GROMACS .gro file of C-alpha atoms in nm:
model
  346
    1PRO     CA    1   5.165  -5.357   2.594
    2GLN     CA    2   5.436  -5.238   2.825
    3ALA     CA    3   5.358  -5.003   3.113
    4LEU     CA    4   5.619  -4.736   3.166
    5SER     CA    5   5.664  -4.468   3.429
    6PHE     CA    6   5.883  -4.170   3.501
    7HIS     CA    7   5.961  -3.944   3.792
    8SER     CA    8   6.066  -3.581   3.796
    9LYS     CA    9   6.418  -3.512   3.924
   10ASN     CA   10   6.277  -3.246   4.154
   11ALA     CA   11   6.186  -3.429   4.475
   12ASN     CA   12   5.926  -3.167   4.562
   13ILE     CA   13   5.719  -3.244   4.255
   14ALA     CA   14   5.808  -3.608   4.192
   15ARG     CA   15   5.507  -3.780   4.040
   16THR     CA   16   5.436  -4.080   3.827
   17CYS     CA   17   5.295  -4.078   3.476
   18ASN     CA   18   5.204  -4.411   3.315
   19TYR     CA   19   5.186  -4.475   2.945
   20ILE     CA   20   5.090  -4.789   2.758
   21PHE     CA   21   5.302  -4.862   2.452
   22LEU     CA   22   5.144  -5.054   2.167
   23LYS     CA   23   5.312  -5.183   1.854
   24SER     CA   24   5.291  -4.863   1.653
   25SER     CA   25   5.113  -4.614   1.872
   26ILE     CA   26   5.091  -4.484   2.225
   27VAL     CA   27   4.772  -4.478   2.429
   28GLU     CA   28   4.789  -4.225   2.708
   29LYS     CA   29   4.643  -4.244   3.054
   30SER     CA   30   4.535  -3.938   3.248
   31VAL     CA   31   4.808  -3.782   3.458
   32HIS     CA   32   4.730  -3.748   3.828
   33ILE     CA   33   4.943  -3.521   4.046
   34PRO     CA   34   4.796  -3.581   4.392
   35ARG     CA   35   5.014  -3.352   4.603
   36LEU     CA   36   4.944  -3.065   4.368
   37GLY     CA   37   4.574  -3.139   4.365
   38GLN     CA   38   4.560  -3.121   3.987
   39HIS     CA   39   4.409  -3.378   3.750
   40ILE     CA   40   4.506  -3.342   3.387
   41SER     CA   41   4.353  -3.527   3.095
   42THR     CA   42   4.593  -3.583   2.808
   43ASP     CA   43   4.301  -3.560   2.566
   44SER     CA   44   4.192  -3.214   2.670
   45PHE     CA   45   4.504  -3.012   2.580
   46ALA     CA   46   4.402  -2.768   2.853
   47MET     CA   47   4.595  -2.689   3.168
   48SER     CA   48   4.509  -2.476   3.466
   49SER     CA   49   4.792  -2.340   3.679
   50LEU     CA   50   5.001  -2.584   3.878
   51THR     CA   51   5.116  -2.479   4.223
   52SER     CA   52   5.359  -2.644   4.459
   53PRO     CA   53   5.281  -2.715   4.826
   54SER     CA   54   5.453  -2.384   4.908
   55GLY     CA   55   5.203  -2.201   4.690
   56LYS     CA   56   5.453  -2.101   4.422
   57ASP     CA   57   5.389  -2.161   4.055
   58CYS     CA   58   5.534  -2.488   3.938
   59PRO     CA   59   5.654  -2.468   3.572
   60PHE     CA   60   5.514  -2.761   3.384
   61HIS     CA   61   5.841  -2.814   3.199
   62GLN     CA   62   5.981  -2.948   3.528
   63PHE     CA   63   5.774  -3.258   3.458
   64LEU     CA   64   5.971  -3.326   3.139
   65ALA     CA   65   6.108  -3.676   3.143
   66ILE     CA   66   6.467  -3.719   3.043
   67SER     CA   67   6.387  -4.081   2.951
   68PHE     CA   68   6.334  -4.150   2.581
   69PHE     CA   69   5.984  -4.288   2.613
   70ILE     CA   70   5.808  -3.994   2.779
   71VAL     CA   71   5.689  -3.663   2.638
   72PRO     CA   72   5.513  -3.396   2.846
   73PRO     CA   73   5.151  -3.480   2.766
   74LEU     CA   74   5.036  -3.120   2.752
   75LEU     CA   75   5.298  -2.985   2.513
   76LEU     CA   76   5.117  -3.120   2.210
   77PRO     CA   77   4.801  -3.307   2.111
   78PRO     CA   78   4.787  -3.674   2.219
   79LEU     CA   79   5.076  -3.880   2.091
   80ARG     CA   80   4.849  -4.139   1.936
   81LYS     CA   81   4.744  -3.872   1.685
   82LEU     CA   82   5.104  -3.775   1.613
   83LEU     CA   83   5.208  -4.135   1.556
   84ASN     CA   84   4.920  -4.204   1.318
   85THR     CA   85   5.146  -4.134   1.024
   86PRO     CA   86   5.077  -4.202   0.656
   87PRO     CA   87   5.236  -4.517   0.513
   88PRO     CA   88   5.602  -4.438   0.433
   89CYS     CA   89   5.719  -4.459   0.075
   90PRO     CA   90   6.039  -4.665   0.054
   91SER     CA   91   6.314  -4.497  -0.143
   92PRO     CA   92   6.380  -4.640  -0.491
   93ASN     CA   93   6.744  -4.711  -0.402
   94LEU     CA   94   6.642  -4.970  -0.141
   95ASP     CA   95   6.601  -5.347  -0.164
   96HIS     CA   96   6.242  -5.387  -0.050
   97ASN     CA   97   6.173  -5.642   0.225
   98SER     CA   98   6.528  -5.599   0.358
   99PRO     CA   99   6.617  -5.501   0.716
  100VAL     CA  100   6.758  -5.171   0.590
  101SER     CA  101   6.437  -5.098   0.398
  102SER     CA  102   6.211  -5.166   0.697
  103THR     CA  103   6.435  -4.957   0.923
  104VAL     CA  104   6.432  -4.667   0.678
  105SER     CA  105   6.052  -4.693   0.670
  106SER     CA  106   6.045  -4.665   1.049
  107VAL     CA  107   6.274  -4.362   1.032
  108LEU     CA  108   6.042  -4.202   0.777
  109ALA     CA  109   5.747  -4.271   1.007
  110ALA     CA  110   5.939  -4.096   1.286
  111VAL     CA  111   6.012  -3.800   1.058
  112SER     CA  112   5.643  -3.776   0.968
  113SER     CA  113   5.547  -3.772   1.337
  114CYS     CA  114   5.813  -3.513   1.419
  115SER     CA  115   5.698  -3.297   1.129
  116LYS     CA  116   5.341  -3.294   1.257
  117ALA     CA  117   5.458  -3.225   1.612
  118LEU     CA  118   5.684  -2.935   1.515
  119ARG     CA  119   5.405  -2.773   1.315
  120SER     CA  120   5.170  -2.804   1.612
  121THR     CA  121   5.385  -2.671   1.895
  122THR     CA  122   5.423  -2.313   2.014
  123LEU     CA  123   5.718  -2.402   2.237
  124ALA     CA  124   5.993  -2.384   1.973
  125GLY     CA  125   6.238  -2.204   2.201
  126ALA     CA  126   6.122  -2.333   2.540
  127LYS     CA  127   6.405  -2.479   2.747
  128ALA     CA  128   6.351  -2.813   2.915
  129GLY     CA  129   6.573  -2.726   3.210
  130SER     CA  130   6.830  -2.995   3.131
  131THR     CA  131   7.147  -3.042   2.925
  132ASN     CA  132   7.272  -3.330   2.714
  133THR     CA  133   7.611  -3.493   2.757
  134SER     CA  134   7.764  -3.249   2.508
  135GLY     CA  135   7.672  -2.960   2.737
  136ASP     CA  136   7.394  -2.820   2.516
  137ASP     CA  137   7.077  -2.688   2.677
  138GLN     CA  138   6.792  -2.917   2.582
  139LEU     CA  139   6.474  -2.765   2.448
  140SER     CA  140   6.129  -2.915   2.488
  141VAL     CA  141   6.122  -2.989   2.116
  142ASP     CA  142   6.453  -3.179   2.146
  143LEU     CA  143   6.299  -3.418   2.397
  144LEU     CA  144   5.974  -3.441   2.204
  145THR     CA  145   6.133  -3.540   1.872
  146ASP     CA  146   6.367  -3.772   2.059
  147ALA     CA  147   6.074  -3.956   2.216
  148LEU     CA  148   5.882  -3.978   1.888
  149SER     CA  149   6.188  -4.116   1.709
  150PHE     CA  150   6.253  -4.383   1.972
  151ALA     CA  151   5.888  -4.488   1.973
  152SER     CA  152   5.890  -4.541   1.597
  153LEU     CA  153   6.228  -4.716   1.582
  154ARG     CA  154   6.150  -4.953   1.869
  155SER     CA  155   5.842  -5.072   1.681
  156CYS     CA  156   6.060  -5.202   1.395
  157ASP     CA  157   6.145  -5.572   1.424
  158ASP     CA  158   6.475  -5.522   1.240
  159VAL     CA  159   6.612  -5.263   1.484
  160LYS     CA  160   6.811  -5.417   1.769
  161PHE     CA  161   6.896  -5.096   1.951
  162CYS     CA  162   6.914  -4.720   1.903
  163ILE     CA  163   7.105  -4.432   2.055
  164SER     CA  164   7.063  -4.056   2.020
  165GLU     CA  165   7.238  -3.733   2.101
  166GLU     CA  166   6.969  -3.655   2.359
  167THR     CA  167   6.968  -4.010   2.500
  168PRO     CA  168   7.331  -4.125   2.461
  169THR     CA  169   7.282  -4.480   2.588
  170TYR     CA  170   7.202  -4.795   2.396
  171VAL     CA  171   6.827  -4.845   2.410
  172SER     CA  172   6.714  -5.198   2.330
  173ALA     CA  173   6.446  -5.248   2.068
  174ASN     CA  174   6.418  -5.607   1.940
  175LYS     CA  175   6.658  -5.891   2.023
  176GLY     CA  176   6.641  -6.038   1.674
  177GLY     CA  177   6.720  -5.710   1.503
  178THR     CA  178   7.026  -5.673   1.281
  179VAL     CA  179   7.034  -5.293   1.246
  180ALA     CA  180   7.139  -5.023   1.494
  181VAL     CA  181   7.036  -4.659   1.456
  182SER     CA  182   7.216  -4.351   1.586
  183PHE     CA  183   7.051  -4.015   1.543
  184ASP     CA  184   7.015  -3.649   1.625
  185PRO     CA  185   6.638  -3.600   1.636
  186LEU     CA  186   6.647  -3.222   1.588
  187ASP     CA  187   6.959  -3.063   1.445
  188GLY     CA  188   6.944  -2.684   1.463
  189SER     CA  189   6.680  -2.656   1.736
  190SER     CA  190   6.847  -2.334   1.854
  191ILE     CA  191   6.742  -2.159   1.530
  192MET     CA  192   6.377  -2.260   1.555
  193GLY     CA  193   6.287  -1.934   1.728
  194PRO     CA  194   6.301  -1.727   1.405
  195ASN     CA  195   6.131  -2.018   1.221
  196PHE     CA  196   6.439  -2.128   1.027
  197ALA     CA  197   6.443  -2.473   0.872
  198VAL     CA  198   6.580  -2.749   1.098
  199GLY     CA  199   6.638  -3.118   1.047
  200GLY     CA  200   6.678  -3.470   1.176
  201ILE     CA  201   6.977  -3.698   1.112
  202TYR     CA  202   6.965  -4.080   1.125
  203ALA     CA  203   7.246  -4.329   1.052
  204LEU     CA  204   7.190  -4.704   1.014
  205TRP     CA  205   7.466  -4.947   1.118
  206PRO     CA  206   7.512  -5.325   1.106
  207VAL     CA  207   7.487  -5.476   1.452
  208GLY     CA  208   7.815  -5.605   1.595
  209SER     CA  209   7.888  -5.831   1.887
  210GLY     CA  210   8.058  -5.599   2.135
  211GLU     CA  211   7.904  -5.425   2.435
  212ASP     CA  212   8.005  -5.085   2.297
  213ASP     CA  213   7.870  -5.178   1.960
  214LEU     CA  214   7.923  -4.847   1.783
  215GLN     CA  215   8.252  -4.749   1.945
  216GLY     CA  216   8.529  -4.704   1.690
  217ARG     CA  217   8.306  -4.749   1.387
  218ARG     CA  218   8.419  -4.596   1.059
  219GLY     CA  219   8.187  -4.389   0.847
  220ASP     CA  220   8.210  -4.631   0.557
  221GLU     CA  221   8.058  -4.901   0.777
  222ALA     CA  222   7.720  -4.725   0.779
  223LEU     CA  223   7.448  -4.905   0.583
  224ALA     CA  224   7.228  -4.607   0.507
  225SER     CA  225   7.126  -4.266   0.631
  226VAL     CA  226   6.816  -4.048   0.635
  227VAL     CA  227   6.851  -3.670   0.662
  228ALA     CA  228   6.520  -3.487   0.703
  229VAL     CA  229   6.452  -3.117   0.653
  230TYR     CA  230   6.161  -2.951   0.836
  231GLY     CA  231   6.096  -2.630   0.646
  232SER     CA  232   5.812  -2.492   0.436
  233ARG     CA  233   5.772  -2.856   0.341
  234THR     CA  234   5.918  -3.174   0.487
  235THR     CA  235   6.171  -3.362   0.278
  236ALA     CA  236   6.398  -3.658   0.343
  237PHE     CA  237   6.720  -3.751   0.167
  238VAL     CA  238   6.760  -4.129   0.179
  239SER     CA  239   7.112  -4.257   0.110
  240VAL     CA  240   7.207  -4.622   0.080
  241LYS     CA  241   7.567  -4.738   0.075
  242GLY     CA  242   7.672  -4.803  -0.285
  243ARG     CA  243   7.327  -4.717  -0.424
  244GLY     CA  244   7.312  -4.340  -0.422
  245CYS     CA  245   7.077  -4.083  -0.272
  246SER     CA  246   6.709  -4.008  -0.335
  247GLU     CA  247   6.481  -3.726  -0.220
  248LEU     CA  248   6.134  -3.788  -0.079
  249THR     CA  249   5.870  -3.529   0.006
  250LEU     CA  250   5.600  -3.570   0.270
  251THR     CA  251   5.252  -3.496   0.137
  252ASP     CA  252   4.901  -3.549   0.271
  253GLY     CA  253   4.905  -3.887   0.100
  254GLY     CA  254   5.236  -4.000   0.246
  255TRP     CA  255   5.592  -4.001   0.114
  256THR     CA  256   5.644  -3.926  -0.255
  257VAL     CA  257   5.967  -3.969  -0.447
  258THR     CA  258   6.047  -3.623  -0.586
  259ARG     CA  259   6.399  -3.695  -0.709
  260PRO     CA  260   6.499  -4.059  -0.761
  261LYS     CA  261   6.867  -3.970  -0.799
  262VAL     CA  262   7.040  -3.680  -0.626
  263GLU     CA  263   7.387  -3.587  -0.745
  264ILE     CA  264   7.644  -3.317  -0.669
  265SER     CA  265   7.859  -3.156  -0.936
  266SER     CA  266   8.169  -2.939  -0.894
  267ALA     CA  267   8.026  -2.649  -1.096
  268ALA     CA  268   7.781  -2.479  -0.858
  269LYS     CA  269   7.906  -2.173  -0.665
  270ILE     CA  270   7.725  -2.179  -0.331
  271PHE     CA  271   7.908  -2.171   0.000
  272ALA     CA  272   7.796  -2.217   0.358
  273PRO     CA  273   8.085  -2.127   0.590
  274GLY     CA  274   8.011  -2.252   0.940
  275ASN     CA  275   8.186  -2.120   1.250
  276LEU     CA  276   8.328  -1.808   1.086
  277ARG     CA  277   8.475  -1.709   1.423
  278ALA     CA  278   8.750  -1.961   1.347
  279THR     CA  279   8.885  -1.740   1.067
  280LYS     CA  280   9.038  -1.521   1.339
  281GLY     CA  281   9.274  -1.795   1.450
  282HIS     CA  282   9.296  -2.004   1.136
  283PRO     CA  283   9.466  -1.822   0.845
  284GLY     CA  284   9.394  -2.104   0.603
  285TYR     CA  285   9.022  -2.089   0.670
  286LYS     CA  286   9.024  -1.711   0.626
  287ARG     CA  287   9.200  -1.747   0.290
  288ALA     CA  288   8.941  -2.002   0.177
  289VAL     CA  289   8.647  -1.777   0.273
  290ASP     CA  290   8.814  -1.479   0.102
  291MET     CA  291   8.865  -1.690  -0.210
  292TRP     CA  292   8.500  -1.796  -0.226
  293ILE     CA  293   8.393  -1.433  -0.194
  294ALA     CA  294   8.644  -1.315  -0.455
  295GLU     CA  295   8.530  -1.581  -0.701
  296GLY     CA  296   8.168  -1.475  -0.668
  297TYR     CA  297   8.031  -1.766  -0.470
  298THR     CA  298   7.679  -1.706  -0.333
  299LEU     CA  299   7.652  -1.713   0.046
  300ARG     CA  300   7.381  -1.949   0.169
  301TYR     CA  301   7.421  -2.007   0.541
  302THR     CA  302   7.149  -2.047   0.805
  303GLY     CA  303   7.342  -2.183   1.101
  304GLY     CA  304   7.191  -2.530   1.067
  305MET     CA  305   7.403  -2.805   0.913
  306VAL     CA  306   7.108  -3.001   0.776
  307PRO     CA  307   6.936  -2.720   0.580
  308ASP     CA  308   7.271  -2.586   0.459
  309VAL     CA  309   7.398  -2.921   0.330
  310CYS     CA  310   7.060  -3.018   0.186
  311HIS     CA  311   7.042  -2.682   0.008
  312ILE     CA  312   7.366  -2.776  -0.168
  313LEU     CA  313   7.214  -3.112  -0.261
  314SER     CA  314   6.905  -2.939  -0.398
  315LYS     CA  315   7.115  -2.703  -0.610
  316GLY     CA  316   7.344  -2.979  -0.732
  317GLY     CA  317   7.668  -2.853  -0.579
  318GLY     CA  318   7.841  -2.616  -0.343
  319VAL     CA  319   8.069  -2.600  -0.040
  320PHE     CA  320   7.987  -2.653   0.326
  321SER     CA  321   8.266  -2.590   0.575
  322ASN     CA  322   8.296  -2.605   0.950
  323VAL     CA  323   8.644  -2.539   1.086
  324ALA     CA  324   8.728  -2.540   1.455
  325THR     CA  325   9.011  -2.375   1.646
  326GLU     CA  326   9.106  -2.365   2.012
  327GLY     CA  327   8.922  -2.037   2.053
  328ALA     CA  328   8.623  -2.130   1.836
  329LYS     CA  329   8.532  -2.490   1.910
  330GLN     CA  330   8.249  -2.680   1.746
  331LYS     CA  331   8.036  -2.970   1.866
  332LEU     CA  332   7.978  -3.179   1.557
  333ARG     CA  333   7.935  -3.539   1.672
  334PHE     CA  334   8.050  -3.815   1.442
  335LEU     CA  335   7.803  -4.079   1.558
  336TYR     CA  336   7.489  -3.865   1.565
  337GLU     CA  337   7.549  -3.614   1.285
  338VAL     CA  338   7.863  -3.636   1.074
  339ALA     CA  339   7.856  -4.002   0.967
  340ALA     CA  340   7.507  -3.978   0.817
  341ILE     CA  341   7.585  -3.649   0.640
  342VAL     CA  342   7.911  -3.785   0.498
  343LEU     CA  343   7.740  -4.097   0.362
  344MET     CA  344   7.476  -3.881   0.199
  345VAL     CA  345   7.731  -3.647   0.037
  346GLU     CA  346   7.973  -3.918  -0.076
   0.00000   0.00000   0.00000
């Protein structure tokens, strides 16, 4: 086991919280905050008020760790329960006992943990008080799903390193690994408040030899991708380069293959026009949207790329668009979001 610690950025409340990482689970220690005179047990899921030395209330979210391996222990039940996931069901389009297959299984374990966590939390819209490198405000659930994903991926012997939108640095996993994983742990977290479906996006890459291993990679270099949807049920679309896409559904008994082969036709008339503000400064985009409306396409747009694209996959066809202009910019990231989606669609 490896002992880990973190410190709050706020010097007035800087404290240490130790965790012990095991192969596939996390065992928590109690958190002691001596200067605040508060002792918190991670098993109790109960918290009395925290006050600073000045007597003012001290928001607990200030203790959020920005590091990938820490989650505020009081946000959810103990992590060891969240990580006790059912055995993943490998997708039928995988070569079993391959590095890609074992990595996909670890991703599915992460998705299972995130699904349980998201259904347990009441802090869907709570801000963590930090921003990622793209300038987005981070929510508590962003950091939580990020930590759960890293914990699962680092337990896989075939993963050499991982990197995420919330933690945009290469995080080592296993020296002998041959697969790298880039991911967005929670796409659409900003629409969780009204209880819209959200998702997770994971792309698998062959490990290279350079220090900036994933710099300059092309989308067709990806080995596989997993795109998860957290809605009324939890599903995962598993795509493998050259071997198609399958849909899995998470049940009480684990992952079940619900559609062995997912295909898209050109006949369906569904459209999900992202960033409609761009139609003001982009005549071509406005003409396209007007055409879809005139031809009777059905509007199906939630504001989340994962549920919108996966809805098209479920219906067998449709159009997803996201056009940017100088006055209506977008923040779709190739490494964390676009590459995995493109592999799945193509």
